[in-house]
Coordinates of C-alpha atoms in Angstrom, one line a residue:
X1 CA -66.2 42.0 19.2
X2 CA -67.2 42.7 22.8
X3 CA -69.6 45.3 24.0
X4 CA -68.4 48.8 24.2
X5 CA -66.6 49.7 27.4
X6 CA -66.1 53.0 29.2
X7 CA -62.4 54.0 29.4
X8 CA -61.0 56.3 32.0
X9 CA -59.0 59.4 31.0
X10 CA -56.0 60.6 33.0
X11 CA -55.4 64.1 34.1
X12 CA -51.8 65.2 33.6
X13 CA -50.0 68.5 34.2
X14 CA -49.7 70.5 31.0
X15 CA -46.5 72.3 30.0
X16 CA -46.9 75.6 28.2
X17 CA -47.5 75.2 24.5
X18 CA -45.3 76.6 21.8
X19 CA -47.0 79.1 19.5
X20 CA -50.2 78.4 21.4
X21 CA -50.8 75.0 19.6
X22 CA -53.0 73.0 21.8
X23 CA -54.4 70.6 19.2
X24 CA -52.4 70.3 16.0
X25 CA -53.4 68.5 12.8
X26 CA -52.1 65.3 14.3
X27 CA -53.8 65.9 17.6
X28 CA -50.7 67.0 19.6
X29 CA -49.9 69.8 22.0
X30 CA -46.6 71.4 21.0
X31 CA -44.2 71.8 23.9
X32 CA -40.5 72.5 24.3
X33 CA -38.4 69.4 24.7
X34 CA -35.8 71.1 27.0
X35 CA -37.3 71.3 30.4
X36 CA -36.9 74.9 31.8
X37 CA -35.0 73.5 34.7
X38 CA -32.3 72.2 32.3
X39 CA -31.6 75.6 30.7
X40 CA -28.6 76.2 32.9
X41 CA -27.2 72.8 32.0
X42 CA -27.6 73.7 28.3
X43 CA -25.6 76.9 28.8
X44 CA -22.9 75.1 30.8
X45 CA -22.5 72.5 28.1
X46 CA -22.1 75.1 25.4
X47 CA -19.6 77.1 27.5
X48 CA -17.6 74.0 28.7
X49 CA -17.2 72.5 25.2
X50 CA -17.2 75.6 23.0
X51 CA -20.5 74.7 21.3
X52 CA -23.2 76.9 19.8
X53 CA -26.1 77.4 22.1
X54 CA -28.5 75.4 19.9
X55 CA -26.3 72.3 20.2
X56 CA -26.0 72.8 23.9
X57 CA -29.8 72.8 24.1
X58 CA -30.1 69.7 22.0
X59 CA -27.7 67.8 24.1
X60 CA -29.2 68.9 27.4
X61 CA -32.6 67.9 26.3
X62 CA -31.3 64.4 25.7
X63 CA -29.8 64.0 29.2
X64 CA -26.3 65.3 28.7
X65 CA -24.5 67.1 31.5
X66 CA -21.4 69.3 31.2
X67 CA -19.2 66.4 32.4
X68 CA -20.8 63.8 30.1
X69 CA -21.4 65.8 26.9
X70 CA -18.2 64.5 25.4
X71 CA -19.6 61.0 25.4
X72 CA -22.6 62.3 23.4
X73 CA -20.4 64.1 20.9
X74 CA -18.1 61.1 20.5
X75 CA -19.6 57.8 21.7
X76 CA -16.6 55.6 22.5
X77 CA -16.7 51.9 23.0
X78 CA -13.7 52.2 25.2
X79 CA -15.8 54.2 27.6
X80 CA -19.4 52.9 26.9
X81 CA -18.9 49.2 26.3
X82 CA -20.2 47.3 29.4
X83 CA -18.2 44.5 31.0
X84 CA -19.8 41.4 29.4
X85 CA -19.3 39.5 32.7
X86 CA -22.0 41.7 34.3
X87 CA -24.6 39.7 32.4
X88 CA -26.0 36.6 34.0
X89 CA -24.6 33.4 32.6
X90 CA -22.1 35.2 30.4
X91 CA -18.9 33.7 31.9
X92 CA -20.1 30.1 31.8
X93 CA -21.5 30.5 28.3
X94 CA -18.2 32.1 27.0
X95 CA -16.2 29.3 28.6
X96 CA -18.4 26.6 27.0
X97 CA -18.3 28.3 23.6
X98 CA -14.5 28.8 23.8
X99 CA -14.2 25.1 24.7
X100 CA -16.2 24.2 21.6
X101 CA -14.0 26.4 19.5
X102 CA -10.8 24.8 20.8
X103 CA -12.1 21.3 20.4
X104 CA -13.7 22.1 17.0
X105 CA -17.0 20.6 18.2
X106 CA -19.9 20.6 15.8
X107 CA -21.8 23.8 16.4
X108 CA -25.2 25.0 15.2
X109 CA -26.9 28.4 15.3
X110 CA -30.6 28.9 15.4
X111 CA -31.7 32.5 14.7
X112 CA -34.7 34.7 14.1
X113 CA -35.7 35.8 10.6
X114 CA -35.6 39.6 11.1
X115 CA -32.6 41.9 10.7
X116 CA -31.5 41.5 14.3
X117 CA -31.7 37.7 14.1
X118 CA -29.9 37.6 10.7
X119 CA -27.1 39.9 11.9
X120 CA -26.8 37.9 15.1
X121 CA -26.4 34.7 13.1
X122 CA -23.9 36.3 10.8
X123 CA -21.8 37.5 13.8
X124 CA -21.5 34.0 15.1
X125 CA -20.7 32.6 11.6
X126 CA -18.0 35.2 11.0
X127 CA -16.5 34.7 14.4
X128 CA -16.2 31.0 13.8
X129 CA -14.9 31.5 10.3
X130 CA -12.0 33.6 11.8
X131 CA -11.2 30.5 13.9
X132 CA -11.2 28.1 10.9
X133 CA -14.6 26.7 11.8
X134 CA -18.2 26.8 10.5
X135 CA -21.6 26.2 11.9
X136 CA -24.8 24.7 10.7
X137 CA -27.4 27.4 10.7
X138 CA -31.2 27.3 10.9
X139 CA -33.6 30.1 10.3
X140 CA -37.3 29.1 10.7
X141 CA -39.7 29.8 7.9
X142 CA -41.9 32.6 9.1
X143 CA -45.0 31.4 7.3
X144 CA -44.9 27.6 8.2
X145 CA -42.9 27.6 11.5
X146 CA -43.4 31.0 13.0
X147 CA -41.1 32.6 15.5
X148 CA -38.6 30.8 17.7
X149 CA -37.2 27.3 18.1
X150 CA -39.5 24.3 17.7
X151 CA -38.7 20.9 19.3
X152 CA -38.3 19.4 15.8
X153 CA -35.9 22.1 14.6
X154 CA -33.6 21.9 17.6
X155 CA -33.6 18.2 18.1
X156 CA -33.0 17.9 14.3
X157 CA -29.9 19.9 14.6
X158 CA -28.7 17.7 17.5
X159 CA -29.5 14.6 15.5
X160 CA -27.4 16.0 12.7
X161 CA -24.4 16.1 15.0
X162 CA -24.4 19.5 16.7
X163 CA -23.2 19.1 20.3
X164 CA -23.6 22.8 21.0
X165 CA -26.5 24.9 19.7
X166 CA -26.7 28.7 20.1
X167 CA -30.1 30.3 19.8
X168 CA -29.8 34.0 18.9
X169 CA -32.5 36.6 19.1
X170 CA -34.9 33.9 20.4
X171 CA -35.0 31.0 22.8
X172 CA -35.8 32.7 26.1
X173 CA -39.3 31.2 26.1
X174 CA -38.5 27.9 24.2
X175 CA -38.7 25.5 27.2
X176 CA -40.1 22.6 25.2
X177 CA -37.8 22.9 22.2
X178 CA -34.7 23.2 24.4
X179 CA -35.7 20.2 26.5
X180 CA -36.1 18.2 23.2
X181 CA -32.6 19.3 22.1
X182 CA -31.1 18.3 25.5
X183 CA -32.8 14.9 25.2
X184 CA -31.2 14.5 21.7
X185 CA -27.7 15.1 23.2
X186 CA -27.0 18.8 22.6
X187 CA -26.3 21.7 25.0
X188 CA -28.0 25.0 24.4
X189 CA -26.8 28.6 24.9
X190 CA -29.5 31.2 24.6
X191 CA -28.4 34.7 23.5
X192 CA -31.4 36.8 23.5
X193 CA -33.0 40.1 24.6
X194 CA -36.7 39.5 24.6
X195 CA -38.8 39.9 27.8
X196 CA -38.6 36.9 30.0
X197 CA -40.7 35.2 32.6
X198 CA -39.2 34.2 36.0
X199 CA -38.9 30.6 34.9
X200 CA -36.2 30.1 32.3
X201 CA -35.8 27.2 29.8
X202 CA -33.4 24.3 30.7
X203 CA -30.5 25.6 28.7
X204 CA -26.9 25.4 29.6
X205 CA -26.9 29.2 29.8
X206 CA -29.4 31.9 29.1
X207 CA -27.7 35.3 28.3
X208 CA -30.4 37.9 28.3
X209 CA -30.2 41.3 29.9
X210 CA -34.1 41.2 30.1
X211 CA -34.2 38.1 32.3
X212 CA -35.7 39.0 35.6
X213 CA -32.6 38.2 37.7
X214 CA -30.1 40.1 35.4
X215 CA -28.8 43.2 37.1
X216 CA -26.5 44.4 34.3
X217 CA -28.6 47.3 33.3
X218 CA -28.2 46.4 29.6
X219 CA -31.9 45.7 28.8
X220 CA -31.7 48.3 26.0
X221 CA -29.4 46.1 23.8
X222 CA -30.5 44.5 20.6
X223 CA -29.8 40.8 20.3
X224 CA -26.8 41.5 18.1
X225 CA -25.4 43.8 20.8
X226 CA -25.7 40.9 23.3
X227 CA -24.1 38.6 20.8
X228 CA -21.2 41.1 20.4
X229 CA -20.6 41.1 24.2
X230 CA -20.7 37.3 24.1
X231 CA -18.0 37.2 21.4
X232 CA -15.9 39.7 23.4
X233 CA -16.2 37.4 26.5
X234 CA -15.3 34.4 24.4
X235 CA -12.3 36.1 22.9
X236 CA -11.1 37.0 26.4
X237 CA -11.4 33.3 27.5
X238 CA -9.4 32.1 24.5
X239 CA -6.8 34.9 24.9
X240 CA -6.4 33.9 28.6
X241 CA -5.9 30.3 27.7
X242 CA -3.2 31.2 25.1
X243 CA -5.3 30.2 22.1
X244 CA -4.0 33.1 20.1
X245 CA -0.3 32.5 20.4
X246 CA -0.1 31.2 16.9
X247 CA -3.4 32.6 15.6
X248 CA -4.5 36.2 15.1
X249 CA -7.4 37.4 17.2
X250 CA -10.6 38.0 15.4
X251 CA -11.3 41.6 14.3
X252 CA -14.4 42.2 16.5
X253 CA -14.4 45.9 15.7
X254 CA -14.8 45.0 12.0
X255 CA -18.1 43.4 12.9
X256 CA -19.7 46.6 14.2
X257 CA -21.4 47.3 10.9
X258 CA -23.6 44.3 11.6
X259 CA -24.2 45.4 15.2
X260 CA -25.1 48.9 14.1
X261 CA -27.5 47.5 11.5
X262 CA -29.3 45.4 14.0
X263 CA -29.4 48.1 16.7
X264 CA -31.1 50.6 14.3
X265 CA -33.4 48.1 12.7
X266 CA -34.7 46.6 16.0
X267 CA -35.6 50.1 17.1
X268 CA -33.9 49.8 20.5
X269 CA -33.0 52.9 22.5
X270 CA -29.9 54.7 21.3
X271 CA -28.3 55.2 24.7
X272 CA -25.0 54.1 26.3
X273 CA -23.3 51.3 24.3
X274 CA -26.0 51.4 21.6
X275 CA -24.8 54.9 20.6
X276 CA -21.3 53.7 20.4
X277 CA -22.3 50.6 18.4
X278 CA -24.1 52.8 15.8
X279 CA -21.6 55.6 15.6
X280 CA -18.6 53.3 15.2
X281 CA -20.6 50.8 13.1
X282 CA -21.5 53.4 10.5
X283 CA -17.8 54.2 10.1
X284 CA -17.1 50.5 9.5
X285 CA -20.0 50.3 7.1
X286 CA -18.6 53.1 5.0
X287 CA -15.5 51.0 4.4
X288 CA -17.8 48.5 2.5
X289 CA -15.9 45.4 3.7
X290 CA -19.0 43.3 4.2
X291 CA -19.8 41.8 0.7
X292 CA -23.4 41.3 1.5
X293 CA -24.0 44.9 2.7
X294 CA -22.0 46.3 -0.2
X295 CA -24.1 44.3 -2.7
X296 CA -27.4 45.3 -1.1
X297 CA -26.4 49.0 -1.0
X298 CA -25.5 48.8 -4.7
X299 CA -28.8 47.1 -5.5
X300 CA -30.7 49.8 -3.6
X301 CA -28.6 52.5 -5.5
X302 CA -27.2 54.0 -2.3
X303 CA -24.5 56.4 -3.4
X304 CA -24.1 58.5 -0.3
X305 CA -22.4 57.8 3.0
X306 CA -24.7 55.5 5.1
X307 CA -26.7 57.0 8.0
X308 CA -29.1 55.6 10.5
X309 CA -31.8 56.4 8.0
X310 CA -30.0 54.3 5.4
X311 CA -30.0 51.3 7.8
X312 CA -33.6 51.6 9.0
X313 CA -35.5 52.7 5.9
X314 CA -33.5 51.4 3.0
X315 CA -31.6 48.3 4.1
X316 CA -34.0 46.9 6.7
X317 CA -37.0 46.4 4.4
X318 CA -34.9 44.6 1.9
X319 CA -33.2 42.3 4.3
X320 CA -36.6 41.6 5.9
X321 CA -38.2 40.9 2.6
X322 CA -36.7 37.4 2.5
X323 CA -38.3 36.4 5.8
X324 CA -41.6 38.1 4.9
X325 CA -42.3 36.9 1.4
X326 CA -39.4 34.7 0.4
X327 CA -36.8 32.4 1.9
X328 CA -36.2 33.3 5.6
X329 CA -32.6 32.4 5.5
X330 CA -31.7 34.9 2.7
X331 CA -30.9 37.8 5.1
X332 CA -28.5 35.8 7.3
X333 CA -26.8 34.3 4.2
X334 CA -26.3 37.8 2.7
X335 CA -24.8 39.2 5.9
X336 CA -22.5 36.2 6.5
X337 CA -21.1 35.6 3.0
X338 CA -17.7 36.6 1.8
X339 CA -18.5 35.5 -1.8
X340 CA -19.1 38.6 -4.0
X341 CA -21.0 36.6 -6.6
X342 CA -23.3 35.0 -4.1
X343 CA -23.8 38.4 -2.3
X344 CA -24.9 40.1 -5.5
X345 CA -27.3 37.2 -6.4
X346 CA -28.9 37.3 -2.9
X347 CA -29.1 41.1 -3.0
X348 CA -30.9 41.0 -6.4
X349 CA -33.3 38.5 -5.0
X350 CA -34.0 40.5 -2.0
X351 CA -34.6 43.6 -4.1
X352 CA -37.1 41.8 -6.2
X353 CA -38.8 40.3 -3.1
X354 CA -39.1 43.8 -1.6
X355 CA -40.9 45.1 -4.6
X356 CA -43.3 42.1 -4.3
X357 CA -43.7 42.8 -0.5
X358 CA -44.7 46.4 -1.2
X359 CA -47.4 45.4 -3.6
X360 CA -48.9 42.8 -1.1
X361 CA -48.6 45.3 1.8
X362 CA -50.5 48.0 -0.1
X363 CA -53.5 45.7 -0.6
X364 CA -53.5 44.5 3.0
X365 CA -53.1 48.0 4.3
X366 CA -56.1 49.2 2.5
X367 CA -58.2 46.4 4.1
X368 CA -56.7 47.0 7.5
X369 CA -57.4 50.7 7.4
X370 CA -61.0 50.2 6.4
X371 CA -61.4 47.6 9.2
X372 CA -59.9 49.9 11.7
X373 CA -62.2 52.8 10.7
X374 CA -65.2 50.5 11.0
X375 CA -64.1 49.5 14.5
X376 CA -63.6 53.0 15.7
X377 CA -66.9 54.1 14.0
X378 CA -68.7 51.6 16.2
X379 CA -66.7 52.4 19.3
X380 CA -64.6 55.5 19.2
X381 CA -63.3 55.2 22.7
X382 CA -61.7 51.8 22.5
X383 CA -58.1 51.6 23.7
X384 CA -56.9 49.2 21.0
X385 CA -57.5 47.8 17.6
X386 CA -57.8 44.0 17.0
X387 CA -58.0 43.3 13.3
X388 CA -58.1 39.9 11.5
X389 CA -58.4 38.7 7.9
X390 CA -58.5 35.4 6.1
X391 CA -55.7 35.2 3.5
X392 CA -53.6 37.9 5.0
X393 CA -49.9 37.3 4.5
X394 CA -48.4 36.3 7.8
X395 CA -45.0 37.7 6.8
X396 CA -46.5 41.3 6.7
X397 CA -48.6 41.3 9.8
X398 CA -46.0 43.3 11.8
X399 CA -45.7 45.9 9.1
X400 CA -49.5 46.3 8.9
X401 CA -49.8 46.5 12.7
X402 CA -47.2 49.2 12.8
X403 CA -48.8 51.3 10.1
X404 CA -52.2 51.0 11.7
X405 CA -50.9 51.9 15.1
X406 CA -49.1 54.9 13.7
X407 CA -52.2 56.1 11.8
X408 CA -54.7 55.7 14.6
X409 CA -52.4 56.1 17.6
X410 CA -53.6 53.0 19.3
X411 CA -52.0 49.6 20.2
X412 CA -52.8 47.4 17.3
X413 CA -53.2 43.6 17.0
X414 CA -53.3 42.2 13.5
X415 CA -54.0 38.5 12.9
X416 CA -54.1 36.1 9.9
X417 CA -57.0 33.7 10.4
X418 CA -56.2 30.1 9.5
X419 CA -58.7 27.4 8.3
X420 CA -57.8 25.2 11.2
X421 CA -59.4 27.5 13.7
X422 CA -56.3 29.2 14.9
X423 CA -54.9 32.7 14.2
X424 CA -51.3 34.0 14.1
X425 CA -50.6 37.7 14.6
X426 CA -48.3 40.6 15.4
X427 CA -48.9 43.6 17.6
X428 CA -47.4 47.1 17.8
X429 CA -47.8 49.6 20.6
X430 CA -47.7 53.3 21.2
X431 CA -45.2 55.1 23.4
X432 CA -45.5 54.4 27.2
X433 CA -47.7 51.3 26.7
X434 CA -45.9 48.0 27.4
X435 CA -47.4 45.5 25.0
X436 CA -45.0 42.7 25.7
X437 CA -46.0 42.3 29.3
X438 CA -49.7 42.2 28.5
X439 CA -49.2 39.6 25.8
X440 CA -47.2 37.4 28.2
X441 CA -50.0 37.8 30.7
X442 CA -52.5 36.5 28.1
X443 CA -50.3 33.5 27.6
X444 CA -50.3 32.8 31.4
X445 CA -54.1 33.1 31.4
X446 CA -54.3 30.4 28.6
X447 CA -55.8 32.9 26.2
X448 CA -52.8 32.7 23.8
X449 CA -51.2 29.5 22.6
X450 CA -47.9 31.4 22.6
X451 CA -46.8 35.0 22.6
X452 CA -44.0 37.4 23.6
X453 CA -41.8 40.3 22.5
X454 CA -40.9 43.8 23.6
X455 CA -42.8 46.7 25.1
X456 CA -43.4 48.1 21.6
X457 CA -43.9 44.9 19.6
X458 CA -45.1 41.3 20.1
X459 CA -46.1 38.2 18.3
X460 CA -48.8 35.8 19.3
X461 CA -50.9 32.8 18.3
X462 CA -54.4 31.9 19.6
X463 CA -57.4 29.7 19.1
X464 CA -60.2 31.7 17.4
X465 CA -62.8 30.3 19.7
X466 CA -61.1 32.3 22.5
X467 CA -61.2 35.5 20.6
X468 CA -63.8 37.2 22.7
X469 CA -62.2 36.3 26.0
X470 CA -58.8 37.4 24.7
X471 CA -60.1 40.7 23.5
X472 CA -61.8 41.4 26.8
X473 CA -58.5 40.6 28.6
X474 CA -56.6 43.0 26.4
X475 CA -59.2 45.7 26.8
X476 CA -59.1 45.5 30.5
X477 CA -55.3 45.5 30.7
X478 CA -54.7 48.2 28.1
X479 CA -57.5 50.7 28.9
X480 CA -55.7 52.5 31.7
X481 CA -52.2 52.7 30.1
X482 CA -53.6 53.8 26.8
X483 CA -55.8 56.5 28.4
X484 CA -52.8 57.8 30.4
X485 CA -50.6 57.8 27.3
X486 CA -53.3 59.5 25.2
X487 CA -53.9 62.2 27.7
X488 CA -50.2 63.2 27.5
X489 CA -50.0 63.5 23.7
X490 CA -47.3 66.1 23.4
X491 CA -45.0 66.7 20.5
X492 CA -41.6 67.7 21.8
X493 CA -39.8 70.4 19.8
X494 CA -36.2 71.5 20.1
X495 CA -36.5 75.1 18.7
X496 CA -37.8 77.4 16.0
X497 CA -36.2 78.0 12.7
X498 CA -36.8 80.0 9.5
X499 CA -36.4 78.4 6.1
X500 CA -33.1 80.3 5.6
X501 CA -31.7 78.8 8.7
X502 CA -32.1 75.2 7.5
X503 CA -28.6 75.1 6.0
X504 CA -25.9 72.5 5.5
X505 CA -23.9 74.2 8.2
X506 CA -26.8 73.5 10.6
X507 CA -26.8 69.9 9.5
X508 CA -23.1 69.6 10.2
X509 CA -23.7 71.1 13.7
X510 CA -26.6 68.7 14.5
X511 CA -24.7 65.7 13.2
X512 CA -22.2 66.2 16.1
X513 CA -24.9 65.2 18.6
X514 CA -25.9 62.1 16.6
X515 CA -26.6 59.3 15.9
X516 CA -30.3 59.8 16.5
X517 CA -33.0 57.2 17.2
X518 CA -35.2 55.9 20.0
X519 CA -34.0 57.3 23.3
X520 CA -32.0 59.9 21.5
X521 CA -34.5 61.5 19.2
X522 CA -33.7 63.4 16.1
X523 CA -34.0 67.2 16.6
X524 CA -37.4 68.5 15.7
X525 CA -38.0 72.2 14.8
X526 CA -41.0 74.5 14.2
X527 CA -41.1 76.7 11.1
X528 CA -43.6 79.4 12.3
X529 CA -45.9 81.1 9.8
X530 CA -44.4 79.8 6.6
X531 CA -46.5 80.0 3.4
X532 CA -47.0 76.9 1.5
X533 CA -46.5 76.8 -2.3
X534 CA -46.3 74.1 -5.0
X535 CA -48.3 71.7 -2.8
X536 CA -48.7 68.4 -4.7
X537 CA -49.7 64.9 -3.8
X538 CA -47.3 62.1 -4.8
X539 CA -47.8 58.4 -5.2
X540 CA -47.9 56.2 -2.1
X541 CA -49.8 58.9 -0.2
X542 CA -46.9 61.4 0.1
X543 CA -47.2 65.2 -0.2
X544 CA -44.5 67.5 -1.3
X545 CA -44.5 71.3 -1.0
X546 CA -42.3 74.4 -0.5
X547 CA -42.2 76.5 2.6
X548 CA -41.6 80.2 2.1
X549 CA -40.4 82.4 5.0
X550 CA -41.4 86.1 5.4
X551 CA -37.9 87.1 4.2
X552 CA -38.4 85.1 1.0
X553 CA -36.2 82.2 1.9
X554 CA -37.5 78.8 0.7
X555 CA -37.3 75.2 2.0
X556 CA -38.4 72.1 0.2
X557 CA -40.5 69.8 2.3
X558 CA -42.2 66.4 2.2
X559 CA -44.8 64.6 4.3
X560 CA -44.5 60.8 3.9
X561 CA -47.4 58.3 4.0
X562 CA -50.0 60.8 5.2
X563 CA -52.8 59.5 3.0
X564 CA -56.1 61.2 3.8
X565 CA -55.1 62.1 7.4
X566 CA -56.0 65.5 8.9
X567 CA -52.4 66.5 8.3
X568 CA -52.7 65.7 4.6
X569 CA -56.0 67.6 4.4
X570 CA -54.4 70.7 6.0
X571 CA -51.4 70.7 3.7
X572 CA -53.4 70.1 0.6
X573 CA -55.8 73.0 1.4
X574 CA -52.9 75.2 2.5
X575 CA -51.7 76.5 -0.9
X576 CA -50.7 80.1 -0.4
X577 CA -51.6 80.1 3.3
X578 CA -49.3 80.6 6.3
X579 CA -49.0 77.6 8.5
X580 CA -46.9 76.5 11.5
X581 CA -45.0 73.4 10.3
X582 CA -43.0 71.0 12.4
X583 CA -40.5 68.3 11.3
X584 CA -36.9 67.2 11.2
X585 CA -34.3 68.1 8.6
X586 CA -32.3 65.8 6.4
X587 CA -29.7 66.1 3.7
X588 CA -30.7 65.4 0.1
X589 CA -28.9 65.3 -3.2
X590 CA -30.2 65.8 -6.7
X591 CA -28.1 65.8 -9.8
X592 CA -25.0 66.5 -7.8
X593 CA -26.5 69.4 -5.8
X594 CA -26.6 68.9 -2.0
X595 CA -29.4 70.6 0.0
X596 CA -31.6 70.3 3.0
X597 CA -35.2 69.4 3.1
X598 CA -37.8 69.2 5.9
X599 CA -39.6 66.0 6.7
X600 CA -43.0 67.2 7.9
X601 CA -44.4 65.5 11.0
X602 CA -47.2 67.9 11.9
X603 CA -48.7 71.3 11.2
X604 CA -51.1 73.8 12.7
X605 CA -53.2 76.7 11.4
X606 CA -52.0 79.9 13.2
X607 CA -55.6 81.1 13.2
X608 CA -56.5 78.3 15.6
X609 CA -53.6 78.8 18.0
X610 CA -54.3 80.0 21.6
X611 CA -51.8 82.8 22.2

């Protein structure tokens, strides 16, 4: 590690706190999400659309105006779907793909091994199947091949006969691999959404709303969203050329369950088209037409209507388990298959792999937390964590990085150290700190063999002899952004409730402004001065308790994965004491009884508030 550095702190204007909480158990200032200047907009939304005041405030705090609130309440693809032609290279790519469909050319698809990649591959496969065709598919092994196309993989597909190769959820930075495929006689269409440098690979077309010369404004789309637009554009070309005179058009709307799954699981902002993708995709998912998703839901014992939580926290880890600790292609195969027997077999395999993944993750996480605490003990002011371990499972590095970043509220780099002197890793960021740009900068400086990703997540590989120089580069480039982000640590809250107000009727009301996710956050409420009772720790570092209001009303609550954090310590010591508690509400069902519970995110002792 390098010598300790001094990191600047930023001064930011402070909004008035709620309940006087300047420093909560999790280190936040509690502030109202709705800017005071937006109060009139909230009232106007309520009056114009006949909505309760609370819902008007929730919508206004998320950017809605009286004239646009209807699009928040009912996200429509008819209104929100962008014209695919606005994306650079879309038209030429759609015409080339349509020509391949008409001529029944040999086509191959190369995809990433995460949910977004698997869904993108399945979308292409299902589109081709609707046209009586199939594609050779290639999902790299996460452990032996790593992320993205390699020269051997793409040239191998070309040598096996593919004349057109689509790379989905990858390929933007695969110059060498695409050049090798071109030399082997194949043309490449890249359909991606990762951050891009100015120089693009020598592909026939690169469809990526995050390429620097793309002015479509669709940089928030997941790869599957970009693929969906690509299929819309291709269908338009085929329709224009009369291809569907004797053939039914593909049911693109029936594929929205896959787009919704990828959009939620890739944690992209739920705004504009993404809101429509998720809202409409959840409706398609409830029909259970996709054999793979149906089998996986059954294996996970999901018996309620799917929600965004179902996609992100139940289905995602199971689909990803194949790429992390098993066969990388399992996820794409599951999402693409129409064979019920195959779907159930793959779902059972993924369920078993997910159990194995959780056991490995628990051991790695214990080591990573200990290493992080040691680093911060030696240098409490550092703006990032850079952790490495020999024997760490490469398939779980992203999960570990995310958990460490969440626990210590710092950008976190986690690497598996290889015997050959190299290291492969994943990084996760905190809000307002663009990690992808810094990682790409390290590649340009020759400090990383390869690397790239998003603002919040990135992958990388480096030579261990360059560790100190790499760390110094990261420290220098992240110190300012992290200091600025840390100085503005505010927890945005939508309102105050009592335990008795957390009803199913309230949930129905809040559902009208969903779906929720990044860019359209789930409503968060304070429960002021509620007494804690029946506080009990659970396995996997969870804590369950009951909140009791002054009028005697009760609300069941749970804090997930809090371990030995300050929040956990406050809750465990709070039996019988009044606390301010913050979190969001969710529906729950037990033995046929539906109710509402609070997912605790933070808490504060009223005796320490500055009123």
